[in-house]
XYZ file of C-alpha atoms in Angstrom:
659
model
C -21.253 24.338 -1.793
C -22.426 22.589 1.337
C -21.080 24.340 4.480
C -20.254 20.826 5.794
C -17.930 20.105 3.137
C -15.616 23.100 3.171
C -12.153 22.263 4.311
C -9.724 25.175 3.502
C -6.099 25.104 3.323
C -4.474 26.676 6.030
C -1.045 26.465 5.199
C 0.415 27.024 1.607
C 3.488 25.039 0.607
C 5.583 27.156 -1.689
C 8.793 25.075 -2.074
C 9.235 23.298 -5.354
C 11.676 20.586 -5.787
C 12.506 19.738 -9.379
C 13.914 16.338 -10.569
C 17.210 16.458 -12.330
C 17.000 16.345 -16.056
C 18.739 12.988 -16.701
C 16.521 11.259 -14.326
C 13.554 12.718 -16.115
C 14.818 11.854 -19.609
C 15.575 8.326 -18.486
C 12.042 7.954 -17.023
C 9.378 5.615 -18.472
C 6.700 8.087 -18.444
C 8.613 10.834 -20.201
C 9.641 8.707 -22.973
C 6.129 7.513 -23.733
C 5.106 11.299 -23.597
C 7.654 12.190 -26.220
C 6.849 9.193 -28.354
C 3.223 10.286 -28.578
C 4.137 13.888 -29.098
C 2.609 15.668 -26.122
C 4.389 19.063 -25.408
C 3.719 18.958 -21.747
C 3.031 16.699 -18.769
C -0.162 18.375 -18.146
C -1.214 17.842 -21.638
C -0.344 14.266 -21.515
C -2.240 13.673 -18.188
C -5.557 15.343 -19.351
C -5.546 13.472 -22.824
C -4.829 10.050 -21.027
C -7.776 10.813 -18.625
C -10.372 12.254 -21.238
C -9.426 9.206 -23.376
C -9.190 6.705 -20.557
C -10.362 3.723 -22.764
C -7.922 4.237 -25.287
C -5.226 4.629 -22.658
C -6.063 1.596 -20.722
C -6.356 -0.493 -23.916
C -2.668 0.469 -24.638
C -1.554 -0.274 -21.220
C -3.147 -3.583 -21.346
C -1.362 -4.472 -24.634
C 1.863 -3.089 -23.457
C 2.132 -4.678 -19.944
C 0.239 -8.168 -20.227
C 0.192 -10.993 -22.623
C -3.083 -12.595 -23.400
C -3.811 -16.007 -24.212
C -6.755 -14.731 -26.189
C -7.156 -11.229 -27.307
C -10.188 -9.286 -25.489
C -12.925 -8.034 -27.906
C -14.354 -5.235 -25.646
C -12.200 -2.650 -23.240
C -14.982 -2.151 -20.760
C -18.506 -3.006 -19.784
C -19.881 -0.607 -17.258
C -23.223 -1.191 -15.386
C -22.467 0.902 -12.224
C -21.501 -0.108 -9.816
C -19.923 -3.063 -11.496
C -17.330 -2.956 -14.059
C -16.060 -5.837 -16.462
C -12.735 -5.216 -18.244
C -11.166 -6.851 -20.998
C -14.220 -8.785 -22.174
C -13.775 -11.803 -24.495
C -10.096 -12.257 -23.647
C -8.208 -14.904 -21.666
C -5.355 -14.357 -19.374
C -3.753 -15.200 -16.071
C -1.481 -12.871 -13.793
C 0.970 -15.800 -12.952
C 1.780 -16.181 -16.583
C 2.504 -12.753 -16.865
C 4.482 -12.573 -13.551
C 6.436 -15.812 -13.993
C 5.930 -18.153 -17.092
C 6.910 -15.724 -19.793
C 9.824 -14.667 -18.169
C 11.213 -18.179 -17.444
C 10.707 -19.035 -21.150
C 12.491 -15.955 -22.252
C 15.959 -14.298 -21.922
C 15.049 -13.329 -18.255
C 15.003 -17.117 -17.237
C 18.387 -16.491 -15.302
C 17.437 -12.807 -14.448
C 17.176 -12.540 -10.501
C 13.400 -12.123 -9.332
C 14.048 -11.921 -5.788
C 17.001 -11.253 -3.624
C 15.749 -12.721 -0.347
C 17.272 -11.202 2.911
C 16.124 -12.964 6.299
C 16.379 -11.166 9.279
C 19.226 -13.194 10.676
C 22.311 -11.318 9.106
C 23.868 -13.439 6.409
C 20.620 -15.541 5.783
C 20.134 -14.865 1.960
C 18.862 -16.377 -1.035
C 18.785 -15.538 -4.752
C 15.825 -16.568 -6.771
C 15.863 -16.463 -10.556
C 12.773 -16.196 -12.830
C 13.390 -19.837 -13.609
C 13.827 -20.997 -10.062
C 10.641 -18.936 -9.172
C 8.832 -20.569 -12.116
C 9.801 -24.066 -10.794
C 8.886 -23.406 -7.269
C 5.392 -21.891 -8.162
C 4.636 -25.002 -10.554
C 5.710 -27.265 -7.639
C 3.313 -25.588 -5.162
C 0.754 -25.334 -7.683
C 0.737 -29.050 -8.205
C 0.913 -29.595 -4.253
C -2.355 -27.510 -3.888
C -3.859 -29.407 -6.501
C -2.964 -32.598 -4.693
C -4.752 -31.482 -1.697
C -8.065 -31.084 -3.711
C -7.797 -27.297 -4.357
C -9.464 -26.344 -7.529
C -10.325 -23.124 -9.609
C -12.326 -20.939 -7.444
C -11.373 -22.536 -3.898
C -9.889 -20.164 -1.260
C -6.620 -20.579 0.155
C -5.609 -18.500 3.342
C -1.906 -17.525 3.517
C -0.602 -16.623 6.884
C 3.183 -16.336 6.382
C 6.016 -13.998 7.066
C 7.986 -12.186 4.344
C 9.391 -15.300 2.951
C 10.033 -16.704 -0.676
C 7.280 -19.166 0.123
C 4.445 -16.164 0.467
C 4.896 -14.988 -3.203
C 5.312 -18.276 -4.365
C 1.964 -19.527 -2.737
C 0.133 -16.409 -4.032
C 1.335 -17.185 -7.568
C 0.716 -21.074 -7.252
C -2.916 -20.076 -6.240
C -3.293 -17.631 -9.146
C -1.950 -20.325 -11.837
C -4.602 -22.805 -10.987
C -7.299 -20.277 -10.632
C -7.769 -20.678 -6.896
C -8.364 -17.549 -4.911
C -5.725 -16.543 -2.357
C -6.510 -14.602 0.849
C -3.353 -13.389 2.558
C -3.724 -12.633 6.291
C -0.951 -10.416 7.829
C 1.284 -12.678 10.196
C 1.028 -10.203 12.857
C -2.552 -10.787 13.249
C -3.825 -12.706 16.336
C -5.620 -16.205 16.190
C -8.871 -13.990 16.331
C -8.030 -11.925 13.278
C -6.988 -14.875 11.325
C -10.306 -17.042 12.331
C -12.542 -14.363 11.286
C -10.765 -13.993 7.817
C -10.443 -17.802 7.200
C -14.108 -18.478 8.167
C -15.566 -15.655 6.026
C -13.557 -16.744 2.985
C -14.491 -20.385 3.753
C -10.767 -21.252 2.866
C -10.158 -24.929 2.000
C -6.442 -24.831 2.982
C -4.300 -22.610 5.194
C -0.781 -22.044 4.503
C 1.604 -20.922 7.311
C 4.898 -21.672 9.028
C 6.363 -22.857 12.231
C 7.506 -19.186 13.080
C 9.518 -16.313 12.092
C 12.394 -14.080 13.088
C 11.684 -10.733 14.631
C 14.377 -8.707 16.186
C 16.705 -11.753 16.534
C 14.263 -13.988 18.142
C 12.276 -16.865 16.403
C 8.664 -16.291 17.281
C 5.815 -19.087 16.692
C 3.196 -18.757 14.257
C 1.658 -22.150 13.773
C -0.068 -22.172 17.267
C -2.071 -19.227 16.093
C -3.363 -21.307 13.108
C -4.177 -24.387 15.407
C -6.321 -22.026 17.524
C -7.978 -20.285 14.678
C -9.137 -23.484 12.660
C -10.862 -24.920 15.518
C -13.644 -22.767 14.618
C -13.111 -22.862 11.010
C -14.968 -25.939 9.559
C -14.138 -25.262 5.861
C -10.423 -25.735 6.335
C -9.466 -29.368 5.357
C -5.596 -28.849 5.180
C -2.782 -26.903 6.868
C 0.462 -26.537 5.084
C 3.598 -25.651 7.327
C 6.778 -24.096 6.130
C 9.816 -24.807 8.293
C 11.150 -21.365 8.550
C 12.439 -20.856 12.215
C 13.193 -24.346 13.307
C 10.427 -24.413 16.119
C 8.893 -27.411 17.271
C 5.267 -27.202 16.705
C 2.378 -29.728 17.084
C 1.382 -31.328 13.659
C -2.221 -32.749 13.723
C -2.452 -35.989 12.008
C -4.209 -35.988 8.642
C -4.982 -32.268 8.592
C -1.132 -30.692 8.780
C 1.531 -31.209 6.216
C 5.058 -29.831 5.781
C 5.411 -27.594 2.821
C 8.572 -29.293 1.929
C 6.890 -32.619 1.943
C 4.025 -31.422 0.005
C 6.289 -30.178 -2.873
C 9.051 -32.736 -2.669
C 7.948 -35.030 -5.409
C 5.732 -32.785 -7.483
C 6.671 -31.963 -10.987
C 8.295 -28.620 -11.960
C 5.851 -28.112 -14.665
C 2.057 -26.938 -14.190
C -0.549 -26.067 -16.784
C -1.476 -22.469 -16.148
C -5.374 -21.881 -16.331
C -6.581 -19.692 -19.074
C -8.826 -17.404 -17.080
C -11.604 -14.903 -17.812
C -10.287 -11.323 -16.916
C -13.013 -11.259 -14.318
C -12.188 -14.294 -12.704
C -11.121 -13.558 -9.044
C -7.480 -13.474 -8.229
C -7.795 -12.609 -4.711
C -9.770 -11.500 -1.652
C -7.987 -9.119 0.842
C -9.552 -8.177 4.210
C -9.515 -4.657 5.201
C -10.675 -3.592 8.653
C -13.857 -1.993 8.636
C -15.513 0.523 11.190
C -18.363 -1.997 11.814
C -15.783 -4.367 13.410
C -16.335 -6.994 10.486
C -13.517 -7.294 8.196
C -14.342 -6.127 4.586
C -13.432 -9.073 1.848
C -12.451 -6.925 -1.066
C -12.397 -8.848 -4.232
C -9.885 -8.288 -7.116
C -9.617 -9.715 -10.615
C -6.928 -11.307 -13.025
C -7.458 -8.980 -15.913
C -6.974 -5.701 -13.695
C -3.977 -7.101 -11.880
C -2.273 -8.067 -15.192
C -2.475 -4.120 -16.175
C -2.804 -1.533 -13.308
C 0.114 -2.635 -10.816
C 2.632 -3.241 -13.666
C 1.763 -0.013 -15.373
C 2.243 2.121 -12.210
C 5.308 0.376 -11.198
C 6.754 1.271 -14.649
C 5.456 4.924 -14.732
C 5.154 6.027 -11.060
C 8.028 4.067 -9.497
C 9.751 4.273 -12.814
C 11.136 0.678 -12.422
C 13.405 -0.252 -15.290
C 14.925 -3.750 -16.453
C 18.238 -3.131 -14.822
C 16.977 -1.643 -11.555
C 17.170 -3.372 -8.127
C 13.827 -2.324 -6.768
C 12.776 -2.559 -3.066
C 9.243 -2.193 -1.410
C 9.343 -2.749 2.115
C 5.893 -3.316 2.514
C 4.337 -6.794 3.839
C 2.262 -8.892 1.625
C -0.346 -9.128 4.109
C -1.508 -5.607 2.917
C -2.326 -4.393 -0.612
C 1.158 -2.732 -1.238
C 2.881 -6.124 -0.787
C 0.279 -7.672 -3.379
C 0.587 -4.811 -5.942
C 4.278 -3.725 -5.402
C 6.131 -6.575 -3.954
C 4.534 -9.324 -5.977
C 2.477 -8.676 -9.149
C 3.665 -5.269 -10.090
C 7.213 -5.867 -10.381
C 7.116 -9.421 -11.304
C 4.882 -8.602 -14.314
C 7.628 -6.143 -15.488
C 10.310 -8.800 -14.999
C 12.051 -6.587 -12.280
C 14.508 -7.520 -9.642
C 13.192 -6.969 -6.293
C 14.661 -7.230 -2.709
C 12.434 -9.508 -0.249
C 13.216 -8.790 3.375
C 11.779 -10.629 6.440
C 12.665 -8.690 9.317
C 12.464 -5.451 11.428
C 14.134 -2.215 10.090
C 15.899 -1.571 13.089
C 17.532 -5.063 13.643
C 20.474 -5.698 14.417
C 20.546 -1.912 14.383
C 18.748 1.169 12.855
C 21.159 0.844 9.979
C 19.829 -2.395 8.506
C 17.877 -1.205 5.661
C 20.876 1.177 4.469
C 23.123 -1.736 4.672
C 20.680 -3.825 2.516
C 20.507 -0.719 -0.005
C 24.305 -0.450 -0.224
C 24.774 -4.372 -0.495
C 22.457 -4.825 -3.339
C 22.686 -1.476 -5.030
C 18.964 -0.595 -4.591
C 17.971 1.929 -7.059
C 14.265 2.375 -6.535
C 13.067 2.438 -2.746
C 9.457 2.439 -1.611
C 8.574 2.679 1.898
C 6.149 4.339 4.374
C 6.178 7.798 6.196
C 6.169 6.243 9.518
C 9.508 4.361 8.805
C 11.265 7.698 7.387
C 9.865 9.382 10.699
C 11.508 6.601 12.767
C 14.898 7.198 10.866
C 14.666 10.889 11.130
C 14.157 10.514 14.995
C 17.372 8.257 15.165
C 19.633 10.904 13.599
C 21.399 11.614 10.417
C 24.521 9.764 11.344
C 22.960 6.442 10.476
C 22.366 6.664 6.746
C 25.758 8.659 6.501
C 27.608 5.435 7.424
C 26.306 3.673 3.901
C 26.847 4.304 0.373
C 23.295 5.190 -0.829
C 24.358 6.605 -4.324
C 22.680 3.702 -6.106
C 19.306 5.475 -5.364
C 17.537 7.217 -8.353
C 13.859 7.012 -7.157
C 12.326 7.232 -3.711
C 8.582 6.552 -3.118
C 6.323 6.897 -0.032
C 2.930 4.955 0.826
C 0.632 4.874 3.690
C -0.075 8.206 5.152
C 0.720 11.773 4.008
C 4.598 12.509 3.837
C 4.818 15.701 5.869
C 7.378 18.294 4.392
C 9.994 17.830 7.085
C 10.073 14.140 6.583
C 9.988 14.815 2.678
C 13.150 16.844 3.043
C 14.753 14.622 5.440
C 14.251 11.584 3.084
C 15.406 13.571 -0.125
C 18.667 15.000 1.449
C 19.749 11.857 3.422
C 18.587 8.815 1.426
C 18.106 10.404 -2.153
C 21.223 12.386 -2.118
C 19.672 15.607 -2.588
C 18.246 14.652 -6.190
C 15.875 11.693 -6.139
C 12.511 12.661 -6.613
C 9.953 11.335 -4.070
C 6.987 9.450 -5.569
C 4.405 10.147 -2.882
C 1.290 7.886 -3.818
C -2.267 7.877 -2.847
C -4.222 4.689 -3.503
C -6.203 2.196 -1.649
C -6.761 -1.674 -1.148
C -9.844 -0.864 -3.082
C -8.016 0.752 -6.242
C -5.467 -1.937 -6.465
C -2.736 0.453 -7.799
C -1.650 4.117 -7.358
C -4.210 6.748 -8.350
C -2.657 10.102 -7.415
C 0.991 10.553 -7.763
C 3.840 12.594 -9.090
C 5.637 11.180 -12.169
C 9.445 11.734 -11.944
C 8.990 14.529 -14.288
C 6.738 16.355 -12.167
C 7.873 19.424 -9.936
C 7.159 18.232 -6.263
C 5.632 20.095 -3.396
C 6.799 18.472 -0.186
C 3.756 16.887 1.316
C 1.620 16.988 -1.810
C 0.904 13.795 -3.937
C 0.673 16.187 -6.985
C -1.906 15.011 -9.535
C -4.126 12.085 -10.339
C -2.483 9.746 -12.596
C -2.830 9.362 -16.576
C -5.854 6.991 -17.098
C -7.890 7.915 -13.946
C -10.625 10.621 -13.689
C -10.271 11.594 -9.962
C -11.905 14.676 -8.525
C -12.876 16.351 -5.164
C -16.545 16.699 -4.340
C -18.603 18.691 -1.742
C -21.421 16.670 -0.156
C -23.728 17.615 -3.024
C -21.692 16.218 -5.769
C -20.046 19.456 -7.016
C -16.424 19.716 -7.873
C -14.973 21.914 -5.293
C -12.828 25.182 -6.412
C -8.959 25.186 -5.928
C -8.066 26.181 -2.431
C -10.996 24.048 -0.805
C -11.148 20.529 0.228
C -13.935 17.509 0.084
C -14.283 13.905 -0.795
C -11.991 12.210 -3.362
C -14.173 10.518 -5.947
C -13.708 8.643 -9.128
C -15.901 9.570 -12.032
C -14.880 6.639 -14.092
C -13.862 2.886 -13.608
C -10.210 1.656 -13.891
C -8.934 -1.885 -14.546
C -7.642 -2.840 -11.056
C -10.576 -1.364 -9.163
C -12.394 -3.639 -6.539
C -15.059 -5.928 -7.970
C -17.144 -6.503 -4.911
C -17.139 -7.277 -1.217
C -16.969 -10.944 -0.785
C -20.676 -12.098 -0.343
C -21.907 -8.645 0.665
C -23.241 -6.742 -2.181
C -25.220 -4.259 -0.083
C -22.376 -3.200 2.019
C -20.352 -2.691 -1.332
C -22.924 -0.357 -2.591
C -23.727 1.507 0.441
C -19.870 2.080 1.186
C -18.391 3.311 -2.166
C -21.590 3.972 -4.369
C -24.500 5.393 -2.503
C -23.530 8.922 -1.436
C -23.728 10.494 -5.015
C -26.121 7.759 -6.480
C -28.870 10.260 -6.799
C -26.970 13.100 -8.267
C -24.263 11.276 -10.307
C -24.662 7.415 -10.259
C -21.405 5.441 -10.910
C -19.441 7.885 -8.907
C -17.016 6.092 -6.516
C -16.524 7.410 -2.978
C -13.103 6.665 -1.741
C -13.608 7.507 1.891
C -10.713 9.872 2.188
C -10.595 13.686 1.890
C -8.294 15.938 -0.019
C -7.771 19.606 -1.056
C -6.232 21.193 -4.081
C -4.193 24.308 -3.862
C -4.015 27.305 -6.151
C -1.877 25.357 -8.450
C -4.081 22.109 -8.677
C -1.720 20.178 -6.393
C -3.614 17.692 -4.312
C -3.114 17.187 -0.542
C -4.454 14.277 1.244
C -6.215 15.012 4.575
C -7.048 11.447 5.819
C -10.204 9.683 6.107
C -13.722 11.489 6.064
C -14.395 11.016 9.814
C -10.614 12.182 10.293
C -11.480 15.880 10.234
C -11.424 18.210 13.434
C -14.204 20.547 13.650
C -13.144 23.515 15.726
C -15.075 26.519 16.236
C -17.044 26.180 13.017
C -13.861 25.308 11.028
C -12.949 22.042 9.502
C -9.262 21.236 9.869
C -7.330 18.360 8.760
C -5.607 16.124 11.447
C -2.835 15.381 8.980
C -2.332 19.111 8.597
C -1.949 19.976 12.146
C 0.295 16.751 12.647
C 2.512 18.036 10.085
C 2.657 21.718 11.400
C 3.668 20.005 14.840
C 6.553 17.773 13.167
C 8.186 20.828 11.714
C 9.004 22.016 15.157
C 12.774 20.885 15.489
C 12.209 18.895 18.660
C 9.306 16.856 17.350
C 9.900 13.434 15.554
C 6.171 12.415 15.105
C 2.791 13.629 16.108
C -0.917 12.323 16.258
C -3.838 14.833 16.790
C -7.457 14.140 17.673
C -10.272 16.231 18.794
C -11.935 16.323 22.223
C -15.392 17.258 22.742
C -15.949 20.993 23.733
C -19.234 22.665 24.611
C -18.102 26.021 23.203
C -15.964 25.086 20.250
C -17.247 21.721 19.237
C -13.785 20.166 19.378
C -10.482 21.378 20.955
C -7.216 20.096 19.612
C -5.185 17.561 21.568
C -1.645 16.596 20.317
C 0.357 13.543 21.200
C 3.983 14.190 20.679
C 6.929 11.824 20.256
C 10.156 13.737 20.676
C 13.395 13.341 18.872
C 16.111 11.391 20.471
C 17.771 13.258 23.280
C 15.133 15.923 23.597
C 14.207 16.474 27.183
C 10.466 16.737 27.986
C 9.195 19.892 29.709
C 6.003 21.940 30.450
C 7.705 24.885 28.460
C 8.294 22.642 25.454
C 4.795 21.872 25.328
C 3.763 25.393 25.418
C 6.405 26.121 22.542
C 5.138 23.254 20.502
C 1.513 24.574 20.864
C 2.783 28.059 20.029
C 4.590 26.600 16.839
C 1.511 25.049 15.446
C -0.491 28.151 15.962
C 2.214 30.284 14.216
C 2.034 28.024 11.310
C -1.431 27.208 10.894
C -3.173 30.258 12.662
C -4.988 30.464 15.851
C -7.880 28.209 14.910
C -5.535 25.281 14.854
C -3.684 25.740 18.325
C -3.464 22.569 20.258
C -5.259 23.287 23.636
C -3.497 20.105 25.153
C -0.068 18.462 24.521
C 1.034 15.233 25.682
C 4.510 13.660 25.252
C 4.285 9.822 24.539
C 6.780 7.132 23.505
C 4.806 5.847 20.669
C 1.404 5.911 19.032
C -0.830 3.171 17.700
C -0.229 2.599 14.076
C -0.882 -0.030 11.400
C 2.002 -2.017 9.842
C 1.294 0.108 6.590
C 2.288 3.185 8.760
C -1.175 4.642 9.281
C -1.650 6.359 12.689
C -4.816 4.873 14.021
C -6.433 8.168 15.471
C -9.790 6.090 16.062
C -7.987 3.893 18.817
C -6.128 6.912 20.139
C -9.174 8.950 20.590
C -11.183 5.931 22.041
C -8.481 5.375 24.747
C -8.124 9.033 25.369
C -11.841 9.459 25.989
C -11.970 6.139 28.166
C -14.146 4.399 25.445
C -13.779 0.840 24.278
C -10.916 0.564 21.567
C -12.238 -2.208 19.597
C -10.266 -4.595 17.345
C -6.591 -3.652 17.511
C -5.362 -6.658 15.722
C -4.142 -4.752 12.822
C -1.753 -2.573 14.927
C 1.969 -2.952 14.603
C 2.682 -1.774 18.259
C -0.566 -2.779 20.249
C 1.444 -2.008 23.433
C 1.318 1.835 22.429
C -2.151 1.923 23.270
C -1.275 1.856 26.926
C 0.900 5.083 26.347
C -2.290 7.111 25.638
C -3.427 9.120 28.761
C -7.085 9.786 29.699
C -8.208 13.230 28.741
C -11.479 13.511 30.005
């Protein structure tokens, strides 16, 4: 094994949490396992992955309706996959049309909860169907046709999923841009996609204040010659300029449109959306996804991993500006005909109990959120969830960053009543759906994402393309394709090849490089360690940033931690820890020493933080990922680059210089 690829597990997690038997037996995956006659979960997972084409064929038949049946499951010419050849489908038909024409027509699709308390709306599948049709007809009236790109720059209001689905219905390609991005971030994405129409709003609510959004669009489209029309939703009642001939109010656009619209019968490989994810080069990567894969992958994983059932009220707190919102706020739950919460605002407005009040009011049974949010609630104290009745919760789930063991235990005990399993999911914008996760039946180790899901052939390779032994780490790879995988970078095939396929091309062509590292413990459980370049190199040892951060958070005074390496002539790097303390804990030099000693006692002397700083916050994306790249640049006095993706850009100023 290449020496540079060895990343040993410093700390072994021995605690096991088992799911109550009634939750296991009720779960979709367990019932499928029993129906198929598998004796154990391990046997089922292995069979599904070895026979992945048969498995995905069954998932496609189970979770999607096809206008025309496909004749070939997969055509694989690495690095390009085509799924469900010869078939015809449309994800909007699967998400909306078929439910509106069935007994689900009056079932709730979304409970919309605006940030202003009391601002709520209930949308049934039939009402969603009509709204999607009206917007689809509105887009057609603006000249939008199959293959055209529509940029969507909206807060979490119903018009966001409605516009996504309207694009899908007519074969247009949507490109959702997170509404927290600046005008510059929007402009680069609109320009690269050559969007014909931008859909936005006058503004949105954040912590009780109406904030403008339309001015960002006005600035962005000045340098976006492809944009012909700007559609504006009246959300916050703000007075915004409307440019004659270009801008049109959303309500005026749909007012006289028919509530019926033909759904395009599309090739499964026809593009559904482009989603831009920030790249290390500074130029956003436009990741392309296809209709066929999105009819299958998100629905299957919503049913199996998140275990959403017909009668559940499900809530994923993600924003549709990110892949989690695409897959698990829109396409996955809607294709299942599920009832979801759509929440506009901040998790702590008007107070830190807002999310728990929503769970109590609507009887949420499946709750999917980010470790950053969980740690924020931990920091605020146990008294907040105790004020609310959270007994409706059956399944908890986590996405974004590794869920450290202390946060796992807090989440399970305080939100899950000590019994709800926590489905800790690993996946990417590129994968389109969950790849590694426990099922409700899986015995859980806090902090581990358990095992690759059925249908995936996921492995950990060293840098020579060898599968690493238990107890070691390396690069996460996919050995076989899957339906919801990315199809390309928009108009950049060279970058697509270089970034994901080139590393192992000479030894194992067709191996997908995820860009994340992981280890497997002696029981085969997977532990995500972060990005390939997020590994500390201390005195010849490779140490996971996430593992050191988790050890720091296990100190009773610590709410959150971010760890970077500082260049050192002797050791290569020394560890620097930025610590956020729990409410009411006083900062002191003795506490810094105690935290450093605690990390050393947990992980050993090689992981000892040489420098500890107390900070109020650290830079994070809206999906909860700690931006170590930004922290390191600021701490070392280097340019921090594009920070438009940060949820809290002001936190960058908290980071002290350490040179």
